[in-house]
PDB file of C-alpha atoms in Angstrom:
ATOM      1  CA  UNK A 621       6.283  -2.284  21.536  1.00 96.00           C
ATOM      2  CA  UNK A 622       7.635  -0.693  18.359  1.00 98.00           C
ATOM      3  CA  UNK A 623       6.468   2.784  17.412  1.00 98.00           C
ATOM      4  CA  UNK A 624       6.879   3.686  13.728  1.00 99.00           C
ATOM      5  CA  UNK A 625       6.098   6.870  11.818  1.00 99.00           C
ATOM      6  CA  UNK A 626       5.908   7.646   8.089  1.00 99.00           C
ATOM      7  CA  UNK A 627       5.641  11.102   6.496  1.00 98.00           C
ATOM      8  CA  UNK A 628       5.905  12.587   3.015  1.00 98.00           C
ATOM      9  CA  UNK A 629       7.678  15.844   3.921  1.00 98.00           C
ATOM     10  CA  UNK A 630       7.648  17.416   0.411  1.00 97.00           C
ATOM     11  CA  UNK A 631      11.233  18.790   0.566  1.00 97.00           C
ATOM     12  CA  UNK A 632      13.451  18.204   3.553  1.00 97.00           C
ATOM     13  CA  UNK A 633      15.539  21.264   2.714  1.00 96.00           C
ATOM     14  CA  UNK A 634      12.489  23.550   2.731  1.00 96.00           C
ATOM     15  CA  UNK A 635      11.240  22.076   6.013  1.00 97.00           C
ATOM     16  CA  UNK A 636      14.598  22.441   7.769  1.00 96.00           C
ATOM     17  CA  UNK A 637      16.020  25.680   6.372  1.00 95.00           C
ATOM     18  CA  UNK A 638      13.353  27.860   4.692  1.00 96.00           C
ATOM     19  CA  UNK A 639      11.827  30.897   6.417  1.00 95.00           C
ATOM     20  CA  UNK A 640       8.467  30.570   4.651  1.00 96.00           C
ATOM     21  CA  UNK A 641       5.196  30.228   6.617  1.00 96.00           C
ATOM     22  CA  UNK A 642       4.754  26.721   5.165  1.00 95.00           C
ATOM     23  CA  UNK A 643       8.235  25.702   6.351  1.00 97.00           C
ATOM     24  CA  UNK A 644       7.268  26.842   9.831  1.00 97.00           C
ATOM     25  CA  UNK A 645       4.188  24.608   9.647  1.00 97.00           C
ATOM     26  CA  UNK A 646       6.478  21.742   8.597  1.00 98.00           C
ATOM     27  CA  UNK A 647       8.739  22.400  11.582  1.00 97.00           C
ATOM     28  CA  UNK A 648       5.690  22.325  13.845  1.00 98.00           C
ATOM     29  CA  UNK A 649       5.015  18.832  12.507  1.00 98.00           C
ATOM     30  CA  UNK A 650       8.646  17.837  13.175  1.00 98.00           C
ATOM     31  CA  UNK A 651       8.201  19.089  16.751  1.00 98.00           C
ATOM     32  CA  UNK A 652       5.124  16.834  17.059  1.00 98.00           C
ATOM     33  CA  UNK A 653       7.103  13.866  15.709  1.00 98.00           C
ATOM     34  CA  UNK A 654       9.966  14.562  18.101  1.00 98.00           C
ATOM     35  CA  UNK A 655       7.524  14.250  21.019  1.00 98.00           C
ATOM     36  CA  UNK A 656       6.270  10.898  19.701  1.00 98.00           C
ATOM     37  CA  UNK A 657       9.702   9.371  20.400  1.00 98.00           C
ATOM     38  CA  UNK A 658       9.298   6.744  17.655  1.00 98.00           C
ATOM     39  CA  UNK A 659      11.751   3.896  17.070  1.00 98.00           C
ATOM     40  CA  UNK A 660      11.809   4.476  13.310  1.00 98.00           C
ATOM     41  CA  UNK A 661      10.750   7.451  11.176  1.00 99.00           C
ATOM     42  CA  UNK A 662      10.378   7.018   7.412  1.00 99.00           C
ATOM     43  CA  UNK A 663      10.416  10.152   5.255  1.00 98.00           C
ATOM     44  CA  UNK A 664       9.441  10.424   1.594  1.00 98.00           C
ATOM     45  CA  UNK A 665       9.988  13.112  -1.048  1.00 98.00           C
ATOM     46  CA  UNK A 666      13.139  14.514   0.522  1.00 98.00           C
ATOM     47  CA  UNK A 667      14.113  16.209  -2.799  1.00 98.00           C
ATOM     48  CA  UNK A 668      17.785  16.184  -1.780  1.00 97.00           C
ATOM     49  CA  UNK A 669      20.780  16.235  -4.139  1.00 97.00           C
ATOM     50  CA  UNK A 670      22.665  13.048  -5.080  1.00 96.00           C
ATOM     51  CA  UNK A 671      25.094  13.735  -2.224  1.00 96.00           C
ATOM     52  CA  UNK A 672      22.223  13.572   0.262  1.00 97.00           C
ATOM     53  CA  UNK A 673      21.657  15.760   3.313  1.00 97.00           C
ATOM     54  CA  UNK A 674      24.086  18.646   3.845  1.00 97.00           C
ATOM     55  CA  UNK A 675      25.913  19.155   7.148  1.00 97.00           C
ATOM     56  CA  UNK A 676      23.316  21.801   8.062  1.00 96.00           C
ATOM     57  CA  UNK A 677      20.438  19.373   7.422  1.00 97.00           C
ATOM     58  CA  UNK A 678      22.051  16.736   9.640  1.00 98.00           C
ATOM     59  CA  UNK A 679      22.655  19.274  12.409  1.00 97.00           C
ATOM     60  CA  UNK A 680      18.994  20.352  12.416  1.00 97.00           C
ATOM     61  CA  UNK A 681      17.796  16.732  12.250  1.00 98.00           C
ATOM     62  CA  UNK A 682      20.005  15.931  15.252  1.00 97.00           C
ATOM     63  CA  UNK A 683      18.412  18.798  17.173  1.00 97.00           C
ATOM     64  CA  UNK A 684      14.980  17.287  16.551  1.00 98.00           C
ATOM     65  CA  UNK A 685      15.998  13.640  16.798  1.00 98.00           C
ATOM     66  CA  UNK A 686      19.096  13.167  18.967  1.00 98.00           C
ATOM     67  CA  UNK A 687      20.273   9.565  19.221  1.00 98.00           C
ATOM     68  CA  UNK A 688      18.998   8.544  15.767  1.00 98.00           C
ATOM     69  CA  UNK A 689      21.000   7.115  12.880  1.00 98.00           C
ATOM     70  CA  UNK A 690      20.117   8.520   9.439  1.00 98.00           C
ATOM     71  CA  UNK A 691      19.984   6.579   6.165  1.00 98.00           C
ATOM     72  CA  UNK A 692      18.945   8.063   2.818  1.00 98.00           C
ATOM     73  CA  UNK A 693      18.796   7.522  -0.913  1.00 98.00           C
ATOM     74  CA  UNK A 694      18.436  10.340  -3.452  1.00 98.00           C
ATOM     75  CA  UNK A 695      17.490  10.620  -7.093  1.00 98.00           C
ATOM     76  CA  UNK A 696      20.556  10.226  -9.306  1.00 97.00           C
ATOM     77  CA  UNK A 697      21.287  10.416 -13.054  1.00 96.00           C
ATOM     78  CA  UNK A 698      19.727   9.520 -15.400  1.00 97.00           C
ATOM     79  CA  UNK A 699      16.756  10.529 -13.201  1.00 97.00           C
ATOM     80  CA  UNK A 700      15.943  14.170 -12.457  1.00 96.00           C
ATOM     81  CA  UNK A 701      18.030  16.011  -9.870  1.00 95.00           C
ATOM     82  CA  UNK A 702      16.468  16.981  -6.539  1.00 95.00           C
ATOM     83  CA  UNK A 703      13.450  14.764  -7.181  1.00 96.00           C
ATOM     84  CA  UNK A 704      11.680  12.130  -5.025  1.00 98.00           C
ATOM     85  CA  UNK A 705      14.154  10.594  -2.522  1.00 98.00           C
ATOM     86  CA  UNK A 706      13.604   8.765   0.790  1.00 98.00           C
ATOM     87  CA  UNK A 707      15.164   8.735   4.251  1.00 98.00           C
ATOM     88  CA  UNK A 708      14.925   6.645   7.421  1.00 98.00           C
ATOM     89  CA  UNK A 709      15.824   7.769  10.937  1.00 98.00           C
ATOM     90  CA  UNK A 710      16.104   5.032  13.527  1.00 98.00           C
ATOM     91  CA  UNK A 711      17.275   4.791  17.122  1.00 98.00           C
ATOM     92  CA  UNK A 712      21.007   4.200  17.265  1.00 97.00           C
ATOM     93  CA  UNK A 713      20.698   1.207  19.591  1.00 96.00           C
ATOM     94  CA  UNK A 714      18.725  -0.702  16.921  1.00 96.00           C
ATOM     95  CA  UNK A 715      20.744  -3.201  14.946  1.00 96.00           C
ATOM     96  CA  UNK A 716      19.846  -2.650  11.292  1.00 97.00           C
ATOM     97  CA  UNK A 717      21.371  -2.994   7.835  1.00 98.00           C
ATOM     98  CA  UNK A 718      20.465  -0.600   5.026  1.00 98.00           C
ATOM     99  CA  UNK A 719      19.375  -1.972   1.638  1.00 98.00           C
ATOM    100  CA  UNK A 720      18.807   0.185  -1.465  1.00 98.00           C
ATOM    101  CA  UNK A 721      16.911  -2.197  -3.739  1.00 98.00           C
ATOM    102  CA  UNK A 722      16.532  -2.016  -7.490  1.00 98.00           C
ATOM    103  CA  UNK A 723      13.362  -3.805  -8.553  1.00 98.00           C
ATOM    104  CA  UNK A 724      13.698  -3.611 -12.338  1.00 98.00           C
ATOM    105  CA  UNK A 725      11.202  -0.739 -12.528  1.00 98.00           C
ATOM    106  CA  UNK A 726      10.624   1.027 -15.872  1.00 97.00           C
ATOM    107  CA  UNK A 727      12.003   4.367 -17.071  1.00 97.00           C
ATOM    108  CA  UNK A 728      14.198   6.040 -14.391  1.00 97.00           C
ATOM    109  CA  UNK A 729      12.077   4.852 -11.443  1.00 98.00           C
ATOM    110  CA  UNK A 730      14.875   2.747  -9.935  1.00 98.00           C
ATOM    111  CA  UNK A 731      17.152   5.807  -9.972  1.00 98.00           C
ATOM    112  CA  UNK A 732      14.717   8.167  -8.241  1.00 98.00           C
ATOM    113  CA  UNK A 733      15.490   7.135  -4.650  1.00 98.00           C
ATOM    114  CA  UNK A 734      12.025   5.712  -4.090  1.00 98.00           C
ATOM    115  CA  UNK A 735      12.873   2.643  -2.013  1.00 98.00           C
ATOM    116  CA  UNK A 736      14.884   2.355   1.177  1.00 98.00           C
ATOM    117  CA  UNK A 737      14.891  -0.743   3.380  1.00 98.00           C
ATOM    118  CA  UNK A 738      16.179  -1.597   6.849  1.00 98.00           C
ATOM    119  CA  UNK A 739      16.780  -5.232   7.679  1.00 98.00           C
ATOM    120  CA  UNK A 740      16.668  -6.065  11.386  1.00 98.00           C
ATOM    121  CA  UNK A 741      16.963  -9.476  13.049  1.00 97.00           C
ATOM    122  CA  UNK A 742      13.169  -9.794  13.198  1.00 97.00           C
ATOM    123  CA  UNK A 743      11.709  -7.964  10.214  1.00 98.00           C
ATOM    124  CA  UNK A 744      12.208  -5.867   7.086  1.00 98.00           C
ATOM    125  CA  UNK A 745      11.161  -2.215   7.268  1.00 99.00           C
ATOM    126  CA  UNK A 746      10.386  -0.846   3.794  1.00 99.00           C
ATOM    127  CA  UNK A 747      10.007   2.878   3.063  1.00 99.00           C
ATOM    128  CA  UNK A 748       8.430   3.604  -0.334  1.00 99.00           C
ATOM    129  CA  UNK A 749       7.544   6.687  -2.334  1.00 98.00           C
ATOM    130  CA  UNK A 750       5.423   5.192  -5.111  1.00 98.00           C
ATOM    131  CA  UNK A 751       5.598   6.965  -8.487  1.00 98.00           C
ATOM    132  CA  UNK A 752       2.603   9.133  -9.358  1.00 97.00           C
ATOM    133  CA  UNK A 753       0.698   8.309 -12.556  1.00 97.00           C
ATOM    134  CA  UNK A 754       1.181  11.967 -13.481  1.00 95.00           C
ATOM    135  CA  UNK A 755      -0.750  14.686 -15.291  1.00 94.00           C
ATOM    136  CA  UNK A 756      -2.919  13.194 -17.985  1.00 95.00           C
ATOM    137  CA  UNK A 757      -1.964   9.764 -16.584  1.00 97.00           C
ATOM    138  CA  UNK A 758       1.151   9.876 -18.791  1.00 97.00           C
ATOM    139  CA  UNK A 759       3.057   7.592 -16.438  1.00 97.00           C
ATOM    140  CA  UNK A 760       0.199   5.182 -15.712  1.00 98.00           C
ATOM    141  CA  UNK A 761       1.651   2.275 -17.736  1.00 98.00           C
ATOM    142  CA  UNK A 762       5.002   2.609 -15.981  1.00 98.00           C
ATOM    143  CA  UNK A 763       3.223   2.958 -12.652  1.00 98.00           C
ATOM    144  CA  UNK A 764       1.359  -0.321 -13.248  1.00 98.00           C
ATOM    145  CA  UNK A 765       4.672  -2.042 -13.949  1.00 98.00           C
ATOM    146  CA  UNK A 766       6.153  -0.503 -10.776  1.00 98.00           C
ATOM    147  CA  UNK A 767       3.215  -1.880  -8.753  1.00 98.00           C
ATOM    148  CA  UNK A 768       3.888  -5.400 -10.060  1.00 98.00           C
ATOM    149  CA  UNK A 769       7.635  -5.227  -9.399  1.00 98.00           C
ATOM    150  CA  UNK A 770       7.117  -3.746  -5.936  1.00 98.00           C
ATOM    151  CA  UNK A 771       4.602  -6.473  -5.011  1.00 98.00           C
ATOM    152  CA  UNK A 772       7.082  -9.120  -6.213  1.00 98.00           C
ATOM    153  CA  UNK A 773       9.834  -7.521  -4.128  1.00 98.00           C
ATOM    154  CA  UNK A 774       7.756  -7.373  -0.923  1.00 98.00           C
ATOM    155  CA  UNK A 775       6.602 -10.971  -1.421  1.00 98.00           C
ATOM    156  CA  UNK A 776      10.243 -12.013  -1.851  1.00 98.00           C
ATOM    157  CA  UNK A 777      11.228 -10.312   1.434  1.00 98.00           C
ATOM    158  CA  UNK A 778       8.199 -11.868   3.136  1.00 98.00           C
ATOM    159  CA  UNK A 779       9.561 -15.338   2.318  1.00 98.00           C
ATOM    160  CA  UNK A 780      12.537 -14.580   4.587  1.00 98.00           C
ATOM    161  CA  UNK A 781      11.012 -12.656   7.500  1.00 98.00           C
ATOM    162  CA  UNK A 782       7.969 -10.479   8.244  1.00 98.00           C
ATOM    163  CA  UNK A 783       7.632  -7.152   6.450  1.00 99.00           C
ATOM    164  CA  UNK A 784       6.471  -3.741   7.651  1.00 99.00           C
ATOM    165  CA  UNK A 785       6.054  -1.479   4.610  1.00 99.00           C
ATOM    166  CA  UNK A 786       5.081   2.164   4.774  1.00 99.00           C
ATOM    167  CA  UNK A 787       5.046   5.368   2.803  1.00 98.00           C
ATOM    168  CA  UNK A 788       3.216   7.401   0.217  1.00 98.00           C
ATOM    169  CA  UNK A 789       1.622   4.777  -2.046  1.00 98.00           C
ATOM    170  CA  UNK A 790      -0.064   7.436  -4.237  1.00 98.00           C
ATOM    171  CA  UNK A 791      -3.353   5.527  -4.387  1.00 98.00           C
ATOM    172  CA  UNK A 792      -6.656   5.737  -2.571  1.00 98.00           C
ATOM    173  CA  UNK A 793      -7.584   2.071  -2.500  1.00 98.00           C
ATOM    174  CA  UNK A 794     -11.353   2.188  -1.987  1.00 98.00           C
ATOM    175  CA  UNK A 795     -14.131   4.727  -2.461  1.00 98.00           C
ATOM    176  CA  UNK A 796     -14.153   5.360   1.306  1.00 98.00           C
ATOM    177  CA  UNK A 797     -10.486   6.387   1.064  1.00 98.00           C
ATOM    178  CA  UNK A 798     -11.269   9.746  -0.510  1.00 98.00           C
ATOM    179  CA  UNK A 799     -13.909  12.426  -0.011  1.00 98.00           C
ATOM    180  CA  UNK A 800     -15.119  12.619  -3.636  1.00 97.00           C
ATOM    181  CA  UNK A 801     -14.736   9.269  -5.397  1.00 98.00           C
ATOM    182  CA  UNK A 802     -17.482  10.062  -7.905  1.00 97.00           C
ATOM    183  CA  UNK A 803     -15.473  12.794  -9.673  1.00 96.00           C
ATOM    184  CA  UNK A 804     -12.027  11.164  -9.451  1.00 97.00           C
ATOM    185  CA  UNK A 805     -12.207   7.864 -11.329  1.00 96.00           C
ATOM    186  CA  UNK A 806      -9.911   9.252 -14.029  1.00 96.00           C
ATOM    187  CA  UNK A 807      -7.602  11.082 -11.593  1.00 97.00           C
ATOM    188  CA  UNK A 808      -4.056   9.916 -10.842  1.00 98.00           C
ATOM    189  CA  UNK A 809      -4.221   7.963  -7.607  1.00 98.00           C
ATOM    190  CA  UNK A 810      -7.778   6.670  -8.101  1.00 98.00           C
ATOM    191  CA  UNK A 811      -7.801   4.969 -11.495  1.00 98.00           C
ATOM    192  CA  UNK A 812      -9.090   1.400 -11.651  1.00 98.00           C
ATOM    193  CA  UNK A 813      -5.582   0.296 -12.662  1.00 98.00           C
ATOM    194  CA  UNK A 814      -3.858   1.798  -9.607  1.00 98.00           C
ATOM    195  CA  UNK A 815      -6.517   0.527  -7.227  1.00 98.00           C
ATOM    196  CA  UNK A 816      -6.212  -2.948  -8.736  1.00 98.00           C
ATOM    197  CA  UNK A 817      -2.434  -2.764  -8.279  1.00 98.00           C
ATOM    198  CA  UNK A 818      -2.945  -2.125  -4.571  1.00 98.00           C
ATOM    199  CA  UNK A 819      -5.524  -4.926  -4.286  1.00 98.00           C
ATOM    200  CA  UNK A 820      -2.982  -7.270  -5.913  1.00 98.00           C
ATOM    201  CA  UNK A 821      -0.294  -6.154  -3.464  1.00 98.00           C
ATOM    202  CA  UNK A 822      -2.504  -6.951  -0.474  1.00 98.00           C
ATOM    203  CA  UNK A 823      -3.350 -10.265  -2.129  1.00 98.00           C
ATOM    204  CA  UNK A 824       0.311 -11.259  -1.942  1.00 98.00           C
ATOM    205  CA  UNK A 825      -0.002 -11.602   1.836  1.00 98.00           C
ATOM    206  CA  UNK A 826      -0.203  -8.092   3.292  1.00 99.00           C
ATOM    207  CA  UNK A 827      -2.671  -6.125   5.382  1.00 98.00           C
ATOM    208  CA  UNK A 828      -3.654  -2.442   5.291  1.00 99.00           C
ATOM    209  CA  UNK A 829      -3.265  -1.859   9.039  1.00 99.00           C
ATOM    210  CA  UNK A 830      -5.548   1.179   9.163  1.00 99.00           C
ATOM    211  CA  UNK A 831      -8.488  -0.793   7.774  1.00 98.00           C
ATOM    212  CA  UNK A 832      -7.547  -3.799   9.908  1.00 98.00           C
ATOM    213  CA  UNK A 833      -7.847  -1.700  13.088  1.00 98.00           C
ATOM    214  CA  UNK A 834     -10.640   0.707  12.113  1.00 98.00           C
ATOM    215  CA  UNK A 835     -12.801  -1.235   9.651  1.00 98.00           C
ATOM    216  CA  UNK A 836     -14.876   0.843   7.228  1.00 98.00           C
ATOM    217  CA  UNK A 837     -14.587   4.162   9.075  1.00 98.00           C
ATOM    218  CA  UNK A 838     -15.037   7.117   6.697  1.00 97.00           C
ATOM    219  CA  UNK A 839     -13.635  10.630   6.579  1.00 98.00           C
ATOM    220  CA  UNK A 840     -10.096   9.830   7.753  1.00 98.00           C
ATOM    221  CA  UNK A 841      -7.473  10.983   5.252  1.00 98.00           C
ATOM    222  CA  UNK A 842      -3.707  11.489   5.029  1.00 98.00           C
ATOM    223  CA  UNK A 843      -3.468  14.071   2.216  1.00 98.00           C
ATOM    224  CA  UNK A 844      -5.235  17.300   1.264  1.00 98.00           C
ATOM    225  CA  UNK A 845      -4.443  19.171  -1.973  1.00 97.00           C
ATOM    226  CA  UNK A 846      -2.296  22.234  -1.382  1.00 93.00           C
ATOM    227  CA  UNK A 847      -3.585  24.092  -4.395  1.00 92.00           C
ATOM    228  CA  UNK A 848      -7.174  24.031  -3.067  1.00 93.00           C
ATOM    229  CA  UNK A 849      -7.137  26.428  -0.132  1.00 93.00           C
ATOM    230  CA  UNK A 850     -10.181  24.941   1.605  1.00 96.00           C
ATOM    231  CA  UNK A 851      -9.312  21.244   1.094  1.00 97.00           C
ATOM    232  CA  UNK A 852      -8.306  20.657   4.700  1.00 97.00           C
ATOM    233  CA  UNK A 853     -10.905  22.903   6.324  1.00 96.00           C
ATOM    234  CA  UNK A 854     -13.566  20.972   4.386  1.00 97.00           C
ATOM    235  CA  UNK A 855     -11.766  17.639   4.955  1.00 98.00           C
ATOM    236  CA  UNK A 856     -11.786  17.058   1.219  1.00 97.00           C
ATOM    237  CA  UNK A 857      -8.925  14.589   1.462  1.00 98.00           C
ATOM    238  CA  UNK A 858      -7.481  11.295   0.281  1.00 98.00           C
ATOM    239  CA  UNK A 859      -5.929   8.409   2.222  1.00 98.00           C
ATOM    240  CA  UNK A 860      -2.835   7.563   0.175  1.00 98.00           C
ATOM    241  CA  UNK A 861      -0.273   6.892   2.937  1.00 99.00           C
ATOM    242  CA  UNK A 862      -0.217   3.428   4.480  1.00 99.00           C
ATOM    243  CA  UNK A 863       1.392   1.047   6.902  1.00 99.00           C
ATOM    244  CA  UNK A 864       1.176  -2.507   5.561  1.00 99.00           C
ATOM    245  CA  UNK A 865       2.327  -5.600   7.448  1.00 99.00           C
ATOM    246  CA  UNK A 866       2.720  -9.268   6.587  1.00 99.00           C
ATOM    247  CA  UNK A 867      -0.523 -11.173   7.230  1.00 98.00           C
ATOM    248  CA  UNK A 868       1.128 -13.337   9.859  1.00 98.00           C
ATOM    249  CA  UNK A 869       1.934 -10.403  12.164  1.00 98.00           C
ATOM    250  CA  UNK A 870      -1.324  -8.441  11.761  1.00 98.00           C
ATOM    251  CA  UNK A 871      -2.560  -9.532  15.203  1.00 98.00           C
ATOM    252  CA  UNK A 872       0.444  -7.734  16.723  1.00 98.00           C
ATOM    253  CA  UNK A 873      -0.730  -4.346  15.409  1.00 98.00           C
ATOM    254  CA  UNK A 874      -2.005  -2.240  18.309  1.00 98.00           C
ATOM    255  CA  UNK A 875      -2.479   1.144  16.665  1.00 98.00           C
ATOM    256  CA  UNK A 876      -2.600   2.538  13.122  1.00 98.00           C
ATOM    257  CA  UNK A 877      -3.648   6.150  12.736  1.00 98.00           C
ATOM    258  CA  UNK A 878      -2.921   9.653  11.440  1.00 98.00           C
ATOM    259  CA  UNK A 879      -0.869  12.182  13.404  1.00 98.00           C
ATOM    260  CA  UNK A 880      -2.305  15.704  13.245  1.00 98.00           C
ATOM    261  CA  UNK A 881      -0.352  18.181  11.112  1.00 98.00           C
ATOM    262  CA  UNK A 882      -2.471  21.124  12.250  1.00 96.00           C
ATOM    263  CA  UNK A 883      -3.428  23.500   9.444  1.00 96.00           C
ATOM    264  CA  UNK A 884      -0.617  22.301   7.143  1.00 97.00           C
ATOM    265  CA  UNK A 885      -2.029  20.870   3.907  1.00 97.00           C
ATOM    266  CA  UNK A 886      -0.420  18.131   1.794  1.00 98.00           C
ATOM    267  CA  UNK A 887       0.487  14.912   3.688  1.00 98.00           C
ATOM    268  CA  UNK A 888       0.053  14.290   7.391  1.00 98.00           C
ATOM    269  CA  UNK A 889       2.290  11.751   9.169  1.00 99.00           C
ATOM    270  CA  UNK A 890       0.946   8.289   9.955  1.00 99.00           C
ATOM    271  CA  UNK A 891       1.711   6.097  12.971  1.00 99.00           C
ATOM    272  CA  UNK A 892       1.930   2.368  13.611  1.00 99.00           C
ATOM    273  CA  UNK A 893       2.387   0.669  16.973  1.00 98.00           C
ATOM    274  CA  UNK A 894       3.158  -3.035  16.810  1.00 98.00           C
ATOM    275  CA  UNK A 895       4.036  -5.524  19.515  1.00 97.00           C
TER     276      UNK A 895
END
């Protein structure tokens, strides 16, 4: 059985080295993840420099996750510094090759460290931090193009061997995937265009494992807005983090769920167990 975890950490440096109350909440989540003893942990929004994790970061990560190899990709010029970025930790005894794909995405999206892939003998593991459509939906057109290119890329991998893709997809796919669909149809992450992009992705031969296991259950979310103090207490959330798998291995999925992040708002980690 493979156990896999995905989490948008919203700054690895802050989580590992800051003394703020929020950083402490992040470290509590890391403690939870450590106890899960997963085979692979995908992290999004690391916000690290081009040079990647510092010696101090790696030391702290090793304290939490001894016996794991670490792969990463950061945002690099011409993209913004200390922006986006992804990382994968995986057990050292796993045989895996790192791939940093470029999918021909618009603007600087290919330079923002949004995609990191591990190729094993049996499957591809894809960690994604999908671009946000942005304030005023200013990046929506580029985001739609990203969605097409990303779907093409996953479908291409799927021709060779099964795919497990996870991360922050920055879209609530259906009305049951957020607490207040009625007031969010023009919000980034719930526009018709972004939802259609996700529908098209699934149509290329992939399954949303959470819905596959749980059906139309409501009220289960992976993200709560930080700027609204009561968002988590009131469970006014969105489900925008996913584990997708190739259609042909969906029957091997045993578990797909959220991992509690306590009172910490923003993203909560998600878990997949697959035979």
